[in-house]
């Protein structure tokens, strides 16, 4: 049996942390107290105007490749989960492939499932590895959400940040990914969207992120608990045996409510939202890399990763690290 096993992780955050008070100083009508109480966010990273998702992806990928003990040329699949690509095309994944100097003709493509992007991407890469055609996949979540925020909408602009995280998945006889599940329900499209487009050289519609926060909150808590249970069942593992839960990092209240519904205490839940904000597809691999590097996540432990985002799309992966 061939498993897809995490061989290495990496992440990258641009520049310096921007605190809630820094946002107030920039003229946003908010307060540190409101943001912390409603979301748990204290700071986030915002990329400089000329820094793109592929650049963040490159930095995170170099770290993941080094941690995996391989070379860029050993990678034979790249999937980049992003909703803030450098261009409409070429894909951010092919830009990353070129930046990494990979010229082996292996496939590289973007995957767009907003904040569920990394859950979708790791599940997709696993299928390539299990089917036997791919040996080493680079799976990346990279975002510059600061580009699509309406900085006059205090209900959304304080929530998001920029960054990237990456994993190298390797074909292995030792256990790795034990189960994955991905889902979507397009009837919820309007509650979280960027409803603009480029049409005949002009932006038409609204090019900024719009969200019905309370509707998203309720939906997220329910499906994050359901999909974590689903992958635990599929993998034949009880929730008691799960060492770590890494939920999408949008709001500490959503993270706490999910942990509570699953009967997992917060010391088994990885939370980085206070320092990263919501980095969409990057949030899970950023949190994973942090917990691997600081020694919390150890080889052999069981971890559930789970994401949810616009679409709505959601998914989870149970893996043995
Ligand atoms: O990746 C998935 C994407 N997103 C999420 O998962 C987010 C899910 N939703 C949430 O996290 C929460 O709904 C929010 C944090 C977005 C909002 O929290 P809330 O408790 O649902 O607040 P609310 O939208 O009901 O707003 C409460 C009040 C309003 O004032 P009034 O009408 O009560 O006078 C807002 O105008 O808070 C006001 N408000 C703010 N005040 C200070 C909204 N944003 C801010 C702000 N600073 N940044």
CSV table of C-alpha atoms and ligand atoms in Angstrom, one decimal:
chain,number,residue,atom,x,y,z
A,1,UNK,CA,0.0,0.0,0.0
A,2,UNK,CA,1.4,3.4,-0.9
A,3,UNK,CA,0.7,6.3,1.4
A,4,UNK,CA,1.3,10.0,0.9
A,5,UNK,CA,3.4,11.1,3.9
A,6,UNK,CA,4.4,14.6,4.9
A,7,UNK,CA,8.1,14.7,4.4
A,8,UNK,CA,8.7,18.4,5.3
A,9,UNK,CA,6.8,21.6,6.0
A,10,UNK,CA,7.7,25.3,5.5
A,11,UNK,CA,6.0,28.7,5.8
A,12,UNK,CA,6.7,32.4,5.2
A,13,UNK,CA,5.1,35.6,6.5
A,14,UNK,CA,5.9,38.9,4.8
A,15,UNK,CA,7.4,41.9,6.7
A,16,UNK,CA,6.5,42.8,10.2
A,17,UNK,CA,3.4,42.1,12.3
A,18,UNK,CA,0.7,44.8,11.9
A,19,UNK,CA,-1.2,45.1,15.2
A,20,UNK,CA,-4.8,46.1,15.8
A,21,UNK,CA,-3.6,49.5,17.1
A,22,UNK,CA,-1.6,49.9,13.9
A,23,UNK,CA,-4.9,49.6,12.0
A,24,UNK,CA,-6.5,52.2,14.2
A,25,UNK,CA,-3.5,54.5,13.6
A,26,UNK,CA,-4.1,54.0,9.8
A,27,UNK,CA,-7.6,55.4,10.3
A,28,UNK,CA,-9.8,52.3,10.5
A,29,UNK,CA,-12.7,52.9,12.8
A,30,UNK,CA,-12.1,50.0,15.1
A,31,UNK,CA,-10.4,49.1,18.4
A,32,UNK,CA,-8.0,46.4,19.7
A,33,UNK,CA,-10.6,45.5,22.2
A,34,UNK,CA,-13.4,44.8,19.6
A,35,UNK,CA,-11.1,42.8,17.3
A,36,UNK,CA,-9.7,40.7,20.2
A,37,UNK,CA,-13.0,40.1,21.8
A,38,UNK,CA,-14.9,39.1,18.6
A,39,UNK,CA,-12.1,37.3,16.8
A,40,UNK,CA,-9.0,36.7,19.0
A,41,UNK,CA,-6.8,38.4,16.3
A,42,UNK,CA,-4.1,40.7,17.7
A,43,UNK,CA,-1.9,41.1,14.6
A,44,UNK,CA,-1.4,40.0,11.0
A,45,UNK,CA,1.2,40.3,8.3
A,46,UNK,CA,0.5,42.4,5.2
A,47,UNK,CA,2.7,42.0,2.1
A,48,UNK,CA,4.3,45.1,0.5
A,49,UNK,CA,2.5,46.2,-2.6
A,50,UNK,CA,5.0,44.6,-5.0
A,51,UNK,CA,5.0,41.2,-3.2
A,52,UNK,CA,2.9,38.5,-4.8
A,53,UNK,CA,1.5,35.1,-3.8
A,54,UNK,CA,4.1,33.3,-5.9
A,55,UNK,CA,6.9,35.0,-4.0
A,56,UNK,CA,5.5,34.0,-0.7
A,57,UNK,CA,4.9,30.5,-2.0
A,58,UNK,CA,8.5,30.4,-3.1
A,59,UNK,CA,9.9,31.2,0.3
A,60,UNK,CA,7.6,28.7,2.0
A,61,UNK,CA,8.4,26.0,-0.6
A,62,UNK,CA,12.2,26.4,-0.1
A,63,UNK,CA,11.8,25.8,3.6
A,64,UNK,CA,9.5,22.7,3.0
A,65,UNK,CA,11.9,21.2,0.4
A,66,UNK,CA,14.8,21.7,2.8
A,67,UNK,CA,12.9,20.1,5.7
A,68,UNK,CA,12.0,17.2,3.4
A,69,UNK,CA,15.7,16.7,2.6
A,70,UNK,CA,15.2,16.8,-1.1
A,71,UNK,CA,15.9,19.2,-4.0
A,72,UNK,CA,13.5,21.2,-6.1
A,73,UNK,CA,14.2,18.9,-9.1
A,74,UNK,CA,12.8,16.0,-7.1
A,75,UNK,CA,9.3,17.5,-7.0
A,76,UNK,CA,7.1,16.0,-9.7
A,77,UNK,CA,3.8,17.7,-8.9
A,78,UNK,CA,3.0,21.3,-7.7
A,79,UNK,CA,-0.4,22.4,-6.5
A,80,UNK,CA,-0.9,25.9,-5.3
A,81,UNK,CA,-4.1,26.7,-3.4
A,82,UNK,CA,-4.8,30.4,-3.8
A,83,UNK,CA,-7.6,32.9,-4.4
A,84,UNK,CA,-5.2,35.8,-4.9
A,85,UNK,CA,-3.0,34.6,-7.8
A,86,UNK,CA,-0.3,36.8,-9.3
A,87,UNK,CA,-2.2,36.9,-12.6
A,88,UNK,CA,-5.4,35.5,-14.2
A,89,UNK,CA,-2.9,33.3,-16.0
A,90,UNK,CA,-0.2,31.8,-16.1
A,91,UNK,CA,-1.0,29.9,-12.9
A,92,UNK,CA,0.8,30.8,-9.6
A,93,UNK,CA,1.9,27.1,-9.6
A,94,UNK,CA,3.8,27.5,-12.9
A,95,UNK,CA,5.3,30.8,-11.7
A,96,UNK,CA,6.5,28.9,-8.6
A,97,UNK,CA,7.8,26.0,-10.7
A,98,UNK,CA,9.9,28.4,-12.8
A,99,UNK,CA,11.2,30.3,-9.7
A,100,UNK,CA,12.2,27.0,-8.2
A,101,UNK,CA,14.1,26.1,-11.4
A,102,UNK,CA,12.1,22.9,-11.9
A,103,UNK,CA,12.4,21.9,-15.6
A,104,UNK,CA,11.4,18.3,-15.4
A,105,UNK,CA,8.0,18.8,-17.2
A,106,UNK,CA,6.0,17.7,-14.2
A,107,UNK,CA,2.5,19.1,-13.8
A,108,UNK,CA,1.8,22.3,-11.9
A,109,UNK,CA,-1.6,23.9,-11.4
A,110,UNK,CA,-3.6,26.2,-9.1
A,111,UNK,CA,-6.6,25.1,-7.1
A,112,UNK,CA,-9.2,27.6,-6.1
A,113,UNK,CA,-11.4,26.7,-3.1
A,114,UNK,CA,-10.8,29.9,-1.1
A,115,UNK,CA,-10.1,29.1,2.6
A,116,UNK,CA,-10.7,25.4,2.0
A,117,UNK,CA,-8.0,25.5,-0.7
A,118,UNK,CA,-5.3,23.7,1.2
A,119,UNK,CA,-7.6,21.0,2.4
A,120,UNK,CA,-8.7,20.4,-1.2
A,121,UNK,CA,-5.1,20.6,-2.5
A,122,UNK,CA,-3.6,18.1,0.0
A,123,UNK,CA,-6.4,15.7,-0.7
A,124,UNK,CA,-5.9,16.1,-4.5
A,125,UNK,CA,-2.1,15.5,-4.2
A,126,UNK,CA,-2.7,12.4,-2.1
A,127,UNK,CA,-4.7,10.9,-4.9
A,128,UNK,CA,-1.9,11.5,-7.4
A,129,UNK,CA,0.6,9.8,-5.1
A,130,UNK,CA,-1.7,6.9,-4.3
A,131,UNK,CA,-2.4,6.2,-7.9
A,132,UNK,CA,1.4,5.7,-8.4
A,133,UNK,CA,2.3,8.4,-10.9
A,134,UNK,CA,3.7,10.9,-8.5
A,135,UNK,CA,6.6,10.5,-6.0
A,136,UNK,CA,6.9,13.9,-4.4
A,137,UNK,CA,4.3,16.6,-4.4
A,138,UNK,CA,4.7,20.2,-3.3
A,139,UNK,CA,1.4,21.4,-1.9
A,140,UNK,CA,1.2,25.1,-1.1
A,141,UNK,CA,-1.3,27.6,0.3
A,142,UNK,CA,-0.3,31.2,-0.6
A,143,UNK,CA,-2.4,34.4,-0.3
A,144,UNK,CA,-2.2,38.2,-0.4
A,145,UNK,CA,-5.8,38.8,0.7
A,146,UNK,CA,-4.8,42.4,1.6
A,147,UNK,CA,-5.2,43.1,-2.1
A,148,UNK,CA,-8.9,42.2,-2.2
A,149,UNK,CA,-9.9,43.9,1.1
A,150,UNK,CA,-12.0,47.0,1.2
A,151,UNK,CA,-10.1,49.0,3.7
A,152,UNK,CA,-13.2,51.1,4.3
A,153,UNK,CA,-15.2,48.0,5.5
A,154,UNK,CA,-14.2,47.5,9.1
A,155,UNK,CA,-16.3,44.3,9.3
A,156,UNK,CA,-13.8,42.5,7.0
A,157,UNK,CA,-10.5,44.4,6.6
A,158,UNK,CA,-9.4,43.7,10.2
A,159,UNK,CA,-9.8,39.9,9.8
A,160,UNK,CA,-7.3,38.9,7.1
A,161,UNK,CA,-3.6,38.7,6.6
A,162,UNK,CA,-1.0,37.5,4.0
A,163,UNK,CA,1.3,34.5,4.0
A,164,UNK,CA,2.2,31.1,2.7
A,165,UNK,CA,2.7,27.6,3.9
A,166,UNK,CA,3.8,24.5,2.1
A,167,UNK,CA,4.3,20.7,2.6
A,168,UNK,CA,6.2,18.2,0.6
A,169,UNK,CA,4.2,15.0,0.3
A,170,UNK,CA,6.1,11.8,-0.5
A,171,UNK,CA,5.1,8.3,-1.6
A,172,UNK,CA,5.8,6.1,1.4
A,173,UNK,CA,5.2,2.6,2.7
A,174,UNK,CA,4.9,4.0,6.2
A,175,UNK,CA,1.5,5.6,7.0
A,176,UNK,CA,0.9,9.2,6.1
A,177,UNK,CA,-2.5,10.5,5.0
A,178,UNK,CA,-5.2,8.1,6.4
A,179,UNK,CA,-8.3,9.7,5.1
A,180,UNK,CA,-9.6,12.8,3.3
A,181,UNK,CA,-13.0,14.3,2.6
A,182,UNK,CA,-13.9,17.4,0.6
A,183,UNK,CA,-17.3,19.0,0.1
A,184,UNK,CA,-19.1,22.0,-1.5
A,185,UNK,CA,-22.5,23.6,-1.4
A,186,UNK,CA,-22.7,26.3,-4.0
A,187,UNK,CA,-26.1,27.5,-2.7
A,188,UNK,CA,-24.2,29.5,-0.1
A,189,UNK,CA,-22.2,31.5,-2.6
A,190,UNK,CA,-23.4,35.0,-1.7
A,191,UNK,CA,-22.4,34.9,2.0
A,192,UNK,CA,-18.7,35.1,1.2
A,193,UNK,CA,-17.5,36.3,-2.2
A,194,UNK,CA,-15.5,38.8,-4.3
A,195,UNK,CA,-18.2,39.4,-6.9
A,196,UNK,CA,-16.1,41.3,-9.4
A,197,UNK,CA,-14.5,40.4,-12.7
A,198,UNK,CA,-12.4,41.8,-15.5
A,199,UNK,CA,-14.4,42.4,-18.6
A,200,UNK,CA,-13.1,44.0,-21.8
A,201,UNK,CA,-10.3,45.6,-19.9
A,202,UNK,CA,-12.4,47.0,-17.1
A,203,UNK,CA,-13.3,45.8,-13.6
A,204,UNK,CA,-17.0,45.1,-13.5
A,205,UNK,CA,-19.0,44.3,-10.3
A,206,UNK,CA,-17.4,44.6,-6.9
A,207,UNK,CA,-13.8,43.6,-6.7
A,208,UNK,CA,-13.7,43.5,-2.9
A,209,UNK,CA,-14.3,40.7,-0.4
A,210,UNK,CA,-17.9,40.8,1.0
A,211,UNK,CA,-19.1,38.7,3.8
A,212,UNK,CA,-22.1,38.0,6.0
A,213,UNK,CA,-20.0,37.3,9.0
A,214,UNK,CA,-22.7,35.7,11.2
A,215,UNK,CA,-24.0,33.4,8.5
A,216,UNK,CA,-20.4,32.3,7.8
A,217,UNK,CA,-19.8,31.8,11.5
A,218,UNK,CA,-22.8,29.4,12.0
A,219,UNK,CA,-22.0,27.4,8.8
A,220,UNK,CA,-18.4,27.1,9.7
A,221,UNK,CA,-18.9,25.7,13.2
A,222,UNK,CA,-21.3,23.1,12.0
A,223,UNK,CA,-19.4,21.7,9.1
A,224,UNK,CA,-15.9,21.9,10.7
A,225,UNK,CA,-17.1,19.6,13.4
A,226,UNK,CA,-19.0,17.3,11.0
A,227,UNK,CA,-16.0,16.9,8.5
A,228,UNK,CA,-13.5,16.2,11.3
A,229,UNK,CA,-15.8,13.4,12.5
A,230,UNK,CA,-16.1,12.2,9.0
A,231,UNK,CA,-12.4,11.8,8.4
A,232,UNK,CA,-11.8,10.2,11.8
A,233,UNK,CA,-14.5,7.6,10.9
A,234,UNK,CA,-13.1,7.0,7.4
A,235,UNK,CA,-9.6,6.5,8.9
A,236,UNK,CA,-10.9,4.2,11.6
A,237,UNK,CA,-9.6,6.5,14.4
A,238,UNK,CA,-11.6,7.7,17.4
A,239,UNK,CA,-11.4,11.4,18.2
A,240,UNK,CA,-9.7,10.4,21.5
A,241,UNK,CA,-6.8,9.1,19.5
A,242,UNK,CA,-6.3,12.4,17.6
A,243,UNK,CA,-3.3,14.2,18.9
A,244,UNK,CA,-3.8,17.5,17.1
A,245,UNK,CA,-6.6,19.4,15.4
A,246,UNK,CA,-5.6,22.2,13.0
A,247,UNK,CA,-8.7,24.0,11.9
A,248,UNK,CA,-8.8,26.9,9.5
A,249,UNK,CA,-7.7,30.0,11.3
A,250,UNK,CA,-10.5,32.6,10.9
A,251,UNK,CA,-11.7,33.3,14.4
A,252,UNK,CA,-10.7,31.9,17.8
A,253,UNK,CA,-14.4,31.6,18.7
A,254,UNK,CA,-15.0,29.3,15.7
A,255,UNK,CA,-11.9,27.3,16.6
A,256,UNK,CA,-13.0,27.0,20.3
A,257,UNK,CA,-16.6,26.0,19.3
A,258,UNK,CA,-15.3,23.4,16.9
A,259,UNK,CA,-13.0,21.9,19.5
A,260,UNK,CA,-15.9,21.9,22.0
A,261,UNK,CA,-18.3,20.1,19.6
A,262,UNK,CA,-15.6,17.5,19.0
A,263,UNK,CA,-14.8,17.0,22.7
A,264,UNK,CA,-11.2,18.1,22.1
A,265,UNK,CA,-9.6,20.3,24.7
A,266,UNK,CA,-7.9,23.5,23.5
A,267,UNK,CA,-4.4,22.1,24.3
A,268,UNK,CA,-4.9,19.7,21.4
A,269,UNK,CA,-5.9,22.5,19.0
A,270,UNK,CA,-3.3,24.5,17.1
A,271,UNK,CA,-4.3,28.2,17.0
A,272,UNK,CA,-2.3,30.9,15.2
A,273,UNK,CA,-5.1,33.2,14.4
A,274,UNK,CA,-4.1,35.7,17.1
A,275,UNK,CA,-0.8,36.4,15.3
A,276,UNK,CA,-1.6,35.6,11.6
A,277,UNK,CA,-5.2,36.7,11.2
A,278,UNK,CA,-7.1,34.8,8.5
A,279,UNK,CA,-4.7,33.9,5.7
A,280,UNK,CA,-7.3,31.9,3.8
A,281,UNK,CA,-5.6,28.9,2.0
A,282,UNK,CA,-2.3,29.6,3.8
A,283,UNK,CA,-3.8,29.3,7.3
A,284,UNK,CA,-3.5,25.5,7.8
A,285,UNK,CA,0.0,25.0,6.4
A,286,UNK,CA,1.2,28.0,8.3
A,287,UNK,CA,-0.2,26.6,11.6
A,288,UNK,CA,1.1,23.1,10.7
A,289,UNK,CA,4.6,24.3,10.1
A,290,UNK,CA,4.7,26.4,13.3
A,291,UNK,CA,3.6,23.4,15.4
A,292,UNK,CA,6.1,21.0,13.6
A,293,UNK,CA,9.0,23.4,14.1
A,294,UNK,CA,8.3,24.2,17.7
A,295,UNK,CA,8.2,20.5,18.5
A,296,UNK,CA,4.5,20.2,19.4
A,297,UNK,CA,3.7,17.9,16.4
A,298,UNK,CA,5.9,14.8,16.6
A,299,UNK,CA,6.4,11.9,14.1
A,300,UNK,CA,3.8,9.2,14.5
A,301,UNK,CA,1.1,11.5,15.9
A,302,UNK,CA,-2.3,11.8,14.4
A,303,UNK,CA,-3.4,15.2,13.1
A,304,UNK,CA,-6.6,16.4,11.5
A,305,UNK,CA,-6.4,19.4,9.2
A,306,UNK,CA,-9.6,21.1,8.2
A,307,UNK,CA,-10.6,24.1,6.1
A,308,UNK,CA,-13.7,26.0,5.1
A,309,UNK,CA,-14.3,28.9,2.8
A,310,UNK,CA,-16.2,30.7,0.1
A,311,UNK,CA,-18.3,28.6,-2.2
A,312,UNK,CA,-19.0,27.2,0.3
A,313,UNK,CA,-16.3,24.6,0.2
A,314,UNK,CA,-14.9,22.6,3.1
A,315,UNK,CA,-12.7,19.6,3.7
A,316,UNK,CA,-10.5,17.7,6.1
A,317,UNK,CA,-7.5,15.3,6.1
A,318,UNK,CA,-6.5,12.9,8.8
A,319,UNK,CA,-2.9,12.0,8.7
A,320,UNK,CA,-0.2,10.3,10.7
A,321,UNK,CA,2.7,12.7,10.8
B,1,LIG,O1,-12.4,32.1,6.2
B,1,LIG,C1,-13.8,32.1,6.5
B,1,LIG,C2,-14.2,33.5,6.6
B,1,LIG,N1,-14.7,34.2,7.7
B,1,LIG,C3,-15.1,33.8,8.9
B,1,LIG,O2,-15.0,32.7,9.3
B,1,LIG,C4,-15.7,34.9,9.7
B,1,LIG,C5,-16.9,34.4,10.4
B,1,LIG,N2,-17.5,35.5,11.2
B,1,LIG,C6,-17.0,36.2,12.2
B,1,LIG,O3,-15.9,35.9,12.5
B,1,LIG,C7,-17.8,37.2,12.9
B,1,LIG,O4,-19.1,37.2,12.4
B,1,LIG,C8,-17.2,38.7,12.7
B,1,LIG,C9,-15.9,38.8,13.5
B,1,LIG,C10,-16.9,38.9,11.2
B,1,LIG,C11,-18.1,39.7,13.3
B,1,LIG,O5,-18.4,39.5,14.6
B,1,LIG,P1,-20.0,39.6,15.1
B,1,LIG,O6,-19.9,39.3,16.5
B,1,LIG,O7,-20.8,38.7,14.2
B,1,LIG,O8,-20.3,41.1,14.9
B,1,LIG,P2,-21.4,41.8,13.9
B,1,LIG,O9,-21.0,41.7,12.5
B,1,LIG,O10,-22.7,41.4,14.3
B,1,LIG,O11,-21.2,43.3,14.3
B,1,LIG,C12,-21.5,43.7,15.7
B,1,LIG,C13,-21.2,45.2,15.8
B,1,LIG,C14,-21.9,46.0,14.7
B,1,LIG,O12,-22.3,47.3,15.2
B,1,LIG,P3,-23.8,47.5,15.7
B,1,LIG,O13,-24.6,47.3,14.4
B,1,LIG,O14,-24.1,46.5,16.7
B,1,LIG,O15,-23.8,48.9,16.2
B,1,LIG,C15,-20.7,46.3,13.7
B,1,LIG,O16,-20.9,47.5,13.0
B,1,LIG,O17,-19.8,45.5,15.6
B,1,LIG,C16,-19.6,46.5,14.6
B,1,LIG,N3,-18.3,46.2,14.0
B,1,LIG,C17,-17.1,46.7,14.4
B,1,LIG,N4,-16.8,47.5,15.5
B,1,LIG,C18,-15.5,47.8,15.6
B,1,LIG,C19,-18.1,45.4,12.9
B,1,LIG,N5,-16.7,45.4,12.6
B,1,LIG,C20,-16.1,46.2,13.6
B,1,LIG,C21,-14.8,46.5,13.8
B,1,LIG,N6,-14.5,47.3,14.9
B,1,LIG,N7,-13.8,46.0,13.1
